[in-house]
PDB file of C-alpha atoms in Angstrom:
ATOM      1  CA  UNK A   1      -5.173  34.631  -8.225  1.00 55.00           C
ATOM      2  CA  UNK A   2      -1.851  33.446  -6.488  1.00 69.00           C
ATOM      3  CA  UNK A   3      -3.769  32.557  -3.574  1.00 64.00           C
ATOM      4  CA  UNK A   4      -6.238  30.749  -5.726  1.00 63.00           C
ATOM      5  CA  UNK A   5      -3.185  28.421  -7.476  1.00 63.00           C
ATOM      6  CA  UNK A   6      -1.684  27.941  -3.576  1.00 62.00           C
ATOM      7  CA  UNK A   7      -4.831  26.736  -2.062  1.00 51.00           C
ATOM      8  CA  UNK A   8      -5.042  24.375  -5.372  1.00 66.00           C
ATOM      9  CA  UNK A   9      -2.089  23.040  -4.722  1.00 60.00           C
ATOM     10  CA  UNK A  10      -2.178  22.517  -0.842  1.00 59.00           C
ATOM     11  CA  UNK A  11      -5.792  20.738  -1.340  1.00 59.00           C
ATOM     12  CA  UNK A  12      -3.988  18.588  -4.181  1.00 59.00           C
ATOM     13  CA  UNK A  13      -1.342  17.648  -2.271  1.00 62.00           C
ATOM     14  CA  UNK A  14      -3.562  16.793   1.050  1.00 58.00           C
ATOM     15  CA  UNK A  15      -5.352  14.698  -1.934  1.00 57.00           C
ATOM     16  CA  UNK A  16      -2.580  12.636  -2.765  1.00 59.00           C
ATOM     17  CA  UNK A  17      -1.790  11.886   0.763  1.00 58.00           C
ATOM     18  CA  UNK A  18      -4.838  10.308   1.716  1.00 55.00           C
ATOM     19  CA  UNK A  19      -4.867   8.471  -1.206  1.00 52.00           C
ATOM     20  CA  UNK A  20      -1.621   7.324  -0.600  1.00 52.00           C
ATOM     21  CA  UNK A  21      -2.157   6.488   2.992  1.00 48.00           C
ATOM     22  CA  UNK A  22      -5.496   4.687   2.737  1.00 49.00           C
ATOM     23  CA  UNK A  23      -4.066   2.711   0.115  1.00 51.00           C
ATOM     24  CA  UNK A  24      -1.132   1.323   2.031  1.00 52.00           C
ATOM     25  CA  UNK A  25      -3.619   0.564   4.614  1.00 50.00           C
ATOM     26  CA  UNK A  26      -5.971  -1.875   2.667  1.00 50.00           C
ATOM     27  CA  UNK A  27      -2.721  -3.731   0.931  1.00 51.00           C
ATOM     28  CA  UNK A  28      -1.714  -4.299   4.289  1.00 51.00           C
ATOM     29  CA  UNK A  29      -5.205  -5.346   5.945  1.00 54.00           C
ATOM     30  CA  UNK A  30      -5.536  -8.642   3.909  1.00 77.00           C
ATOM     31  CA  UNK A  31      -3.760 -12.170   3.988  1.00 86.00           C
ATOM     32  CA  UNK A  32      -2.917 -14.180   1.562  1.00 89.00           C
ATOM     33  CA  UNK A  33      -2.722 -17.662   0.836  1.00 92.00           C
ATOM     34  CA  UNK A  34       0.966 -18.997   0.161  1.00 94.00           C
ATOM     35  CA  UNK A  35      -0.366 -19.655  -3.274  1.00 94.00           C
ATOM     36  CA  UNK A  36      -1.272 -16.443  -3.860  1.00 93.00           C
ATOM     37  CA  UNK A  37       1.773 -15.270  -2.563  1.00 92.00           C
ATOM     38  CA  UNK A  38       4.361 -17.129  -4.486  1.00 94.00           C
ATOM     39  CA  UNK A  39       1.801 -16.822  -7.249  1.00 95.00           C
ATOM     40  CA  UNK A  40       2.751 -12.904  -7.194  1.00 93.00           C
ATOM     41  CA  UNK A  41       6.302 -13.769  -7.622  1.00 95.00           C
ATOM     42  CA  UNK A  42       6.894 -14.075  -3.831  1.00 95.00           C
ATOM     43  CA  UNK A  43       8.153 -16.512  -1.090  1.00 95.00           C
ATOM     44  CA  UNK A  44       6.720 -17.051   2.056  1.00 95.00           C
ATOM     45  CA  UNK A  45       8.741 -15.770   5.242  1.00 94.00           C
ATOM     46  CA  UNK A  46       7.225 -18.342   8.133  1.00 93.00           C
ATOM     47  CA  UNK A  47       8.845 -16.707  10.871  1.00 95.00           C
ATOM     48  CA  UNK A  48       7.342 -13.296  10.278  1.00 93.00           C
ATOM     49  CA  UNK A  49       4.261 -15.206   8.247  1.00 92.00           C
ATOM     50  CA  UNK A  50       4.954 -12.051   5.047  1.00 93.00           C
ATOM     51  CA  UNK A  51       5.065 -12.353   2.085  1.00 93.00           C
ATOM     52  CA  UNK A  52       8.507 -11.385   1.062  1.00 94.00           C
ATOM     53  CA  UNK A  53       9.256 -10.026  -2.758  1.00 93.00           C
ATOM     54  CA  UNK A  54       6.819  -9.820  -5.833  1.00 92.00           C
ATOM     55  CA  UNK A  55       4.077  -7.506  -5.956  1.00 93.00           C
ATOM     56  CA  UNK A  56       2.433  -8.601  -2.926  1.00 92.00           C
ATOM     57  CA  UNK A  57       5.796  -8.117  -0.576  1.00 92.00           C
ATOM     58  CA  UNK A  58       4.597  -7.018   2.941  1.00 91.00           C
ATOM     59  CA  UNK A  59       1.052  -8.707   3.477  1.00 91.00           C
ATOM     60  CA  UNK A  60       0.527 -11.490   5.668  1.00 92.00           C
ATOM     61  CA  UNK A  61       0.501 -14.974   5.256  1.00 92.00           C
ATOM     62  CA  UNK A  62      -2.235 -17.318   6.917  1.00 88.00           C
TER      63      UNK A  62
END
């Protein structure tokens, strides 16, 4: 039984990471427009070409 609950957990957890992981991944894998940028409550960093605040902070900027 404890070993049952453990292995639960350690397959949750390794769960939760991947999800985690493969979601930063495909936020970061697109550009945006600077529209949709500033749209998203962002500006547009041109030296870096990011998007830098709002809820698309991070991505890049064609």
């Amino acid at each position: 039984m404890r070993i049952r609950r453990i292995l639960t957990a350690v397959v949750a957890a390794a769960a939760f990471a991947g999800l985690g992981l493969t979601g930063a991944t495909a936020a970061f894998a697109e550009s945006l427009t600077p529209g949709e940028c500033e749209q998203a409550g962002g500006t547009v960093d041109w030296n870096t070409q990011t998007c830098k605040g709002g809820s698309k902070a991070g991505q890049m900027v064609d």
